[in-house]
Amino acid sequence: MILKPNGIDVFYIDESYDKNIFVATAISVPFLRNVEGQWTIVWKNQFDAARQFRRDAKEQVKIPVDRELHGVKLASGRGNFNRGKYNFSKAQGAGVYRKILRNISFLPEASIMSACAQKHEGGGSMLYGNHRIEAAMLALFQRMRTKCHYDGVNAMTYFDGEIPEYRKLYRKAQVYLPTGSKYGDTARNVPMDMFVKDANMKNSKHCWFTQTADLVSYAAFLKIKSERGELTDWQRKYDLGTLYDEIPAHLRNLKVSSSPRDGIVRL
């Protein structure tokens, strides 16, 4: 494998789902770049920016730096995020969640992308024989591959935790990734052949980037849930379907979706 001209990125992936909606989100972070003619590992610059983001969260919304962020807990006022000892109320949790999403500008431009598979009346979403979260993950792989192609980079991938199904799907996509008609009749194989090594598995507790992907994924999940009219009463009360819209527009990769162009591809 020859190194692509613009270096290497790292993708961090997390997911959110229920029985009807399946969302997978990836965040891309630069790892290797040519800086003034010298190949330079720039990942630490992003890590330092993420550390500052968490320090700011501690200062502004009283969430300790070492507290693992989970969108579903934050939105519902659970998780003892307040000073690491107390729960926020649902109203407070929603407000804190919005503020955090507005402040994730430490991420690079167009670095956020999501894919959503939905269960429709009469059957669920399917993509090349894959259903549910696997279909969403496959659609996400397609967008990750396209981003790498246009950016001229190689890439590595980190998943949250150890999920054999994701690893198997990822391995297959490195060799065979159908692209084109989702029904497969005009699909062509466009594999993720610029992705180096096997998928990496890492507990999100130890990764701020994966935690950020979790926050984005759950916000996207709630946005789709709102579009389907499936928010619970308390989720509607605190307008959680609009959380995703707090993410700065320049961070969302708008090329991954057609209409609406919001960084979420819908199957």
Coordinates of C-alpha atoms in Angstrom, one line a residue:
M1 CA 0.0 0.0 0.0
I2 CA 1.4 3.4 -1.0
L3 CA 0.8 6.3 1.4
K4 CA -1.8 8.7 0.0
P5 CA -0.4 12.2 -0.7
N6 CA -2.2 14.0 2.2
G7 CA -1.4 11.6 5.0
I8 CA -3.5 9.6 7.4
D9 CA -6.7 10.2 9.4
V10 CA -8.3 8.3 12.3
F11 CA -12.1 7.6 12.4
Y12 CA -13.8 7.1 15.8
I13 CA -17.2 5.4 15.6
D14 CA -20.1 5.1 18.0
E15 CA -23.8 4.2 17.6
S16 CA -27.3 4.9 19.0
Y17 CA -30.4 2.8 18.4
D18 CA -33.7 1.4 19.5
K19 CA -36.1 -1.0 17.9
N20 CA -36.9 1.4 15.0
I21 CA -33.9 3.7 14.5
F22 CA -30.3 2.8 14.0
V23 CA -27.6 5.5 13.8
A24 CA -23.9 5.1 13.4
T25 CA -21.6 8.2 13.6
A26 CA -18.0 8.7 12.7
I27 CA -15.6 11.5 13.6
S28 CA -12.4 11.9 11.6
V29 CA -9.3 13.3 13.1
P30 CA -6.0 14.0 11.3
F31 CA -3.1 11.8 12.3
L32 CA -0.3 12.3 9.9
R33 CA 0.3 15.4 7.7
N34 CA 3.1 16.8 5.6
V35 CA 4.0 20.0 7.4
E36 CA 6.5 22.2 5.5
G37 CA 8.0 19.2 3.7
Q38 CA 8.2 17.0 6.9
W39 CA 5.9 14.2 7.7
T40 CA 4.5 15.0 11.1
I41 CA 2.2 13.2 13.5
V42 CA -0.4 15.9 14.2
W43 CA -2.8 13.7 16.2
K44 CA -1.5 15.2 19.5
N45 CA -2.6 18.6 18.4
Q46 CA -6.2 17.3 18.1
F47 CA -5.8 15.5 21.5
D48 CA -4.6 18.7 23.1
A49 CA -7.7 20.5 21.7
A50 CA -9.9 17.8 23.0
R51 CA -8.3 18.1 26.4
Q52 CA -9.0 21.8 26.4
F53 CA -12.6 21.2 25.4
R54 CA -13.0 19.0 28.5
R55 CA -11.3 21.5 30.7
D56 CA -13.7 24.1 29.4
A57 CA -16.7 21.8 30.1
K58 CA -15.4 21.4 33.7
E59 CA -15.3 25.2 34.0
Q60 CA -18.5 26.0 32.3
V61 CA -20.9 23.1 33.1
K62 CA -19.1 21.5 36.1
I63 CA -18.5 18.1 34.4
P64 CA -15.1 16.6 35.6
V65 CA -12.5 15.9 32.9
D66 CA -12.4 12.2 33.7
R67 CA -16.2 11.7 33.6
E68 CA -17.2 9.6 30.6
L69 CA -19.8 11.4 28.5
H70 CA -22.9 9.5 27.3
G71 CA -25.6 11.3 25.3
V72 CA -28.4 9.2 26.6
K73 CA -27.5 9.8 30.2
L74 CA -26.8 13.5 29.8
A75 CA -30.1 14.1 28.0
S76 CA -32.1 12.4 30.7
G77 CA -30.3 14.0 33.7
R78 CA -28.6 10.8 34.8
G79 CA -25.0 9.8 35.1
N80 CA -23.9 12.1 38.1
F81 CA -22.3 14.5 35.7
N82 CA -22.8 17.6 37.9
R83 CA -19.5 17.9 39.7
G84 CA -19.1 14.2 39.4
K85 CA -21.4 13.6 42.3
Y86 CA -24.9 14.8 41.4
N87 CA -27.5 14.4 38.6
F88 CA -28.7 17.3 36.5
S89 CA -32.4 17.7 36.2
K90 CA -33.8 16.9 32.8
A91 CA -34.0 20.6 31.9
Q92 CA -30.4 21.2 33.1
G93 CA -29.2 18.1 31.3
A94 CA -30.7 19.3 28.0
G95 CA -29.2 22.7 28.4
V96 CA -25.7 21.3 29.2
Y97 CA -25.9 18.9 26.2
R98 CA -26.7 21.8 23.9
K99 CA -23.8 23.9 25.3
I100 CA -21.4 21.0 24.8
L101 CA -22.5 20.3 21.2
R102 CA -22.0 24.0 20.4
N103 CA -18.5 23.8 21.8
I104 CA -17.1 20.8 19.9
S105 CA -15.4 23.1 17.4
F106 CA -12.0 21.5 18.4
L107 CA -12.9 19.0 15.7
P108 CA -11.8 19.6 12.1
E109 CA -14.1 21.0 9.4
A110 CA -16.5 18.5 7.8
S111 CA -15.3 15.8 10.2
I112 CA -18.7 14.5 11.4
M113 CA -20.9 12.1 9.5
S114 CA -23.7 9.8 10.4
A115 CA -25.9 7.1 8.7
C116 CA -29.3 6.1 9.8
A117 CA -31.3 2.9 9.0
Q118 CA -34.9 3.0 9.9
K119 CA -37.6 0.5 10.4
H120 CA -40.5 1.4 8.1
E121 CA -44.0 0.1 8.0
G122 CA -43.9 -3.2 6.2
G123 CA -40.2 -3.8 6.9
G124 CA -36.9 -2.3 8.0
S125 CA -34.2 -0.5 6.0
M126 CA -31.9 -2.9 4.1
L127 CA -28.6 -2.2 2.4
Y128 CA -27.1 -5.0 0.3
G129 CA -28.7 -7.6 2.5
N130 CA -27.8 -5.9 5.8
H131 CA -30.4 -4.7 8.2
R132 CA -30.7 -2.5 11.3
I133 CA -27.4 -1.2 12.8
E134 CA -25.3 -3.2 10.3
A135 CA -27.0 -1.4 7.4
A136 CA -26.3 2.0 9.0
M137 CA -22.7 0.9 9.6
L138 CA -22.3 -0.1 6.0
A139 CA -23.7 3.2 4.7
L140 CA -21.3 4.9 7.1
F141 CA -18.3 3.0 5.7
Q142 CA -19.3 4.1 2.2
R143 CA -19.1 7.8 3.3
M144 CA -15.9 7.3 5.2
R145 CA -14.3 5.7 2.1
T146 CA -15.6 8.6 -0.1
K147 CA -14.2 11.2 2.3
C148 CA -10.8 9.6 2.3
H149 CA -10.8 9.4 -1.5
Y150 CA -11.5 13.1 -2.0
D151 CA -9.2 14.2 0.8
G152 CA -6.4 12.0 -0.5
V153 CA -5.7 10.2 2.8
N154 CA -5.3 6.8 4.3
A155 CA -7.1 6.0 7.5
M156 CA -7.5 3.9 10.6
T157 CA -10.7 3.1 12.5
Y158 CA -11.6 2.8 16.2
F159 CA -14.9 1.3 17.4
D160 CA -16.2 1.7 21.0
G161 CA -15.8 -1.7 22.7
E162 CA -15.5 -5.2 21.3
I163 CA -18.4 -5.9 18.9
P164 CA -17.5 -8.9 16.6
E165 CA -20.2 -8.0 14.1
Y166 CA -18.7 -4.6 13.5
R167 CA -15.2 -6.0 13.1
K168 CA -16.5 -8.6 10.6
L169 CA -18.4 -6.0 8.6
Y170 CA -15.4 -3.7 8.5
R171 CA -13.1 -6.5 7.4
K172 CA -15.4 -7.4 4.6
A173 CA -15.7 -3.7 3.5
Q174 CA -12.0 -3.5 3.1
V175 CA -12.3 -6.1 0.4
Y176 CA -15.9 -5.8 -0.8
L177 CA -18.0 -2.7 -0.4
P178 CA -20.9 -2.4 -2.8
T179 CA -21.7 1.1 -3.8
G180 CA -24.5 2.3 -6.1
S181 CA -28.1 1.0 -6.0
K182 CA -28.9 0.0 -2.5
Y183 CA -30.8 -3.0 -3.9
G184 CA -27.6 -4.3 -5.5
D185 CA -28.7 -4.5 -9.2
T186 CA -26.3 -1.8 -10.4
A187 CA -23.9 -1.9 -7.5
R188 CA -20.1 -1.9 -8.0
N189 CA -17.4 -2.8 -5.6
V190 CA -15.6 0.2 -4.2
P191 CA -13.7 -1.2 -1.1
M192 CA -12.2 0.7 1.7
D193 CA -8.7 -0.2 0.4
M194 CA -7.1 3.0 1.8
F195 CA -7.8 1.9 5.3
V196 CA -4.8 0.4 7.0
K197 CA -4.8 -2.6 9.4
D198 CA -7.8 -4.2 11.1
A199 CA -10.4 -2.3 13.0
N200 CA -9.3 -1.2 16.5
M201 CA -11.5 -1.6 19.5
K202 CA -11.2 0.8 22.4
N203 CA -13.4 1.5 25.5
S204 CA -14.9 4.9 25.1
K205 CA -14.2 5.6 28.8
H206 CA -10.6 6.1 27.7
C207 CA -11.2 8.1 24.5
W208 CA -12.6 11.6 24.3
F209 CA -13.1 11.4 20.6
T210 CA -15.3 8.3 20.9
Q211 CA -17.3 10.0 23.6
T212 CA -17.8 13.0 21.3
A213 CA -19.0 10.5 18.6
D214 CA -21.5 9.2 21.2
L215 CA -22.8 12.7 21.9
V216 CA -23.3 13.3 18.1
S217 CA -24.8 9.9 17.5
Y218 CA -27.4 10.2 20.2
A219 CA -28.3 13.8 19.1
A220 CA -28.7 12.5 15.5
F221 CA -30.8 9.6 16.8
L222 CA -33.1 12.0 18.6
K223 CA -33.4 14.2 15.4
I224 CA -34.6 11.2 13.4
K225 CA -36.9 10.1 16.2
S226 CA -38.4 13.6 16.2
E227 CA -38.9 13.4 12.4
R228 CA -40.8 10.2 12.9
G229 CA -43.0 11.6 15.6
E230 CA -41.6 9.1 18.2
L231 CA -40.2 11.4 20.9
T232 CA -41.5 10.7 24.4
D233 CA -43.4 13.4 26.2
W234 CA -40.5 14.6 28.2
Q235 CA -38.2 14.5 25.2
R236 CA -40.6 16.8 23.4
K237 CA -41.0 19.0 26.4
Y238 CA -37.3 19.8 26.3
D239 CA -37.1 19.9 22.5
L240 CA -34.5 17.2 22.3
G241 CA -35.1 16.7 18.6
T242 CA -33.2 19.9 18.0
L243 CA -30.1 19.0 19.9
Y244 CA -28.3 17.9 16.7
D245 CA -28.8 21.4 15.2
E246 CA -26.6 22.8 17.9
I247 CA -23.5 21.2 16.2
P248 CA -21.7 23.9 14.3
A249 CA -22.6 23.6 10.6
H250 CA -18.9 23.6 9.4
L251 CA -18.2 20.4 11.4
R252 CA -20.9 18.4 9.6
N253 CA -19.9 16.7 6.4
L254 CA -22.8 17.9 4.3
K255 CA -21.7 15.8 1.3
V256 CA -22.7 12.5 2.9
S257 CA -26.5 13.2 2.6
S258 CA -28.7 14.4 -0.1
S259 CA -31.8 16.0 1.3
P260 CA -31.7 17.4 4.0
R261 CA -28.0 18.2 3.7
D262 CA -27.3 17.9 7.4
G263 CA -24.6 15.3 7.7
I264 CA -27.0 12.4 8.2
V265 CA -27.7 9.9 5.4
R266 CA -31.1 8.3 5.8
L267 CA -31.9 4.8 4.5

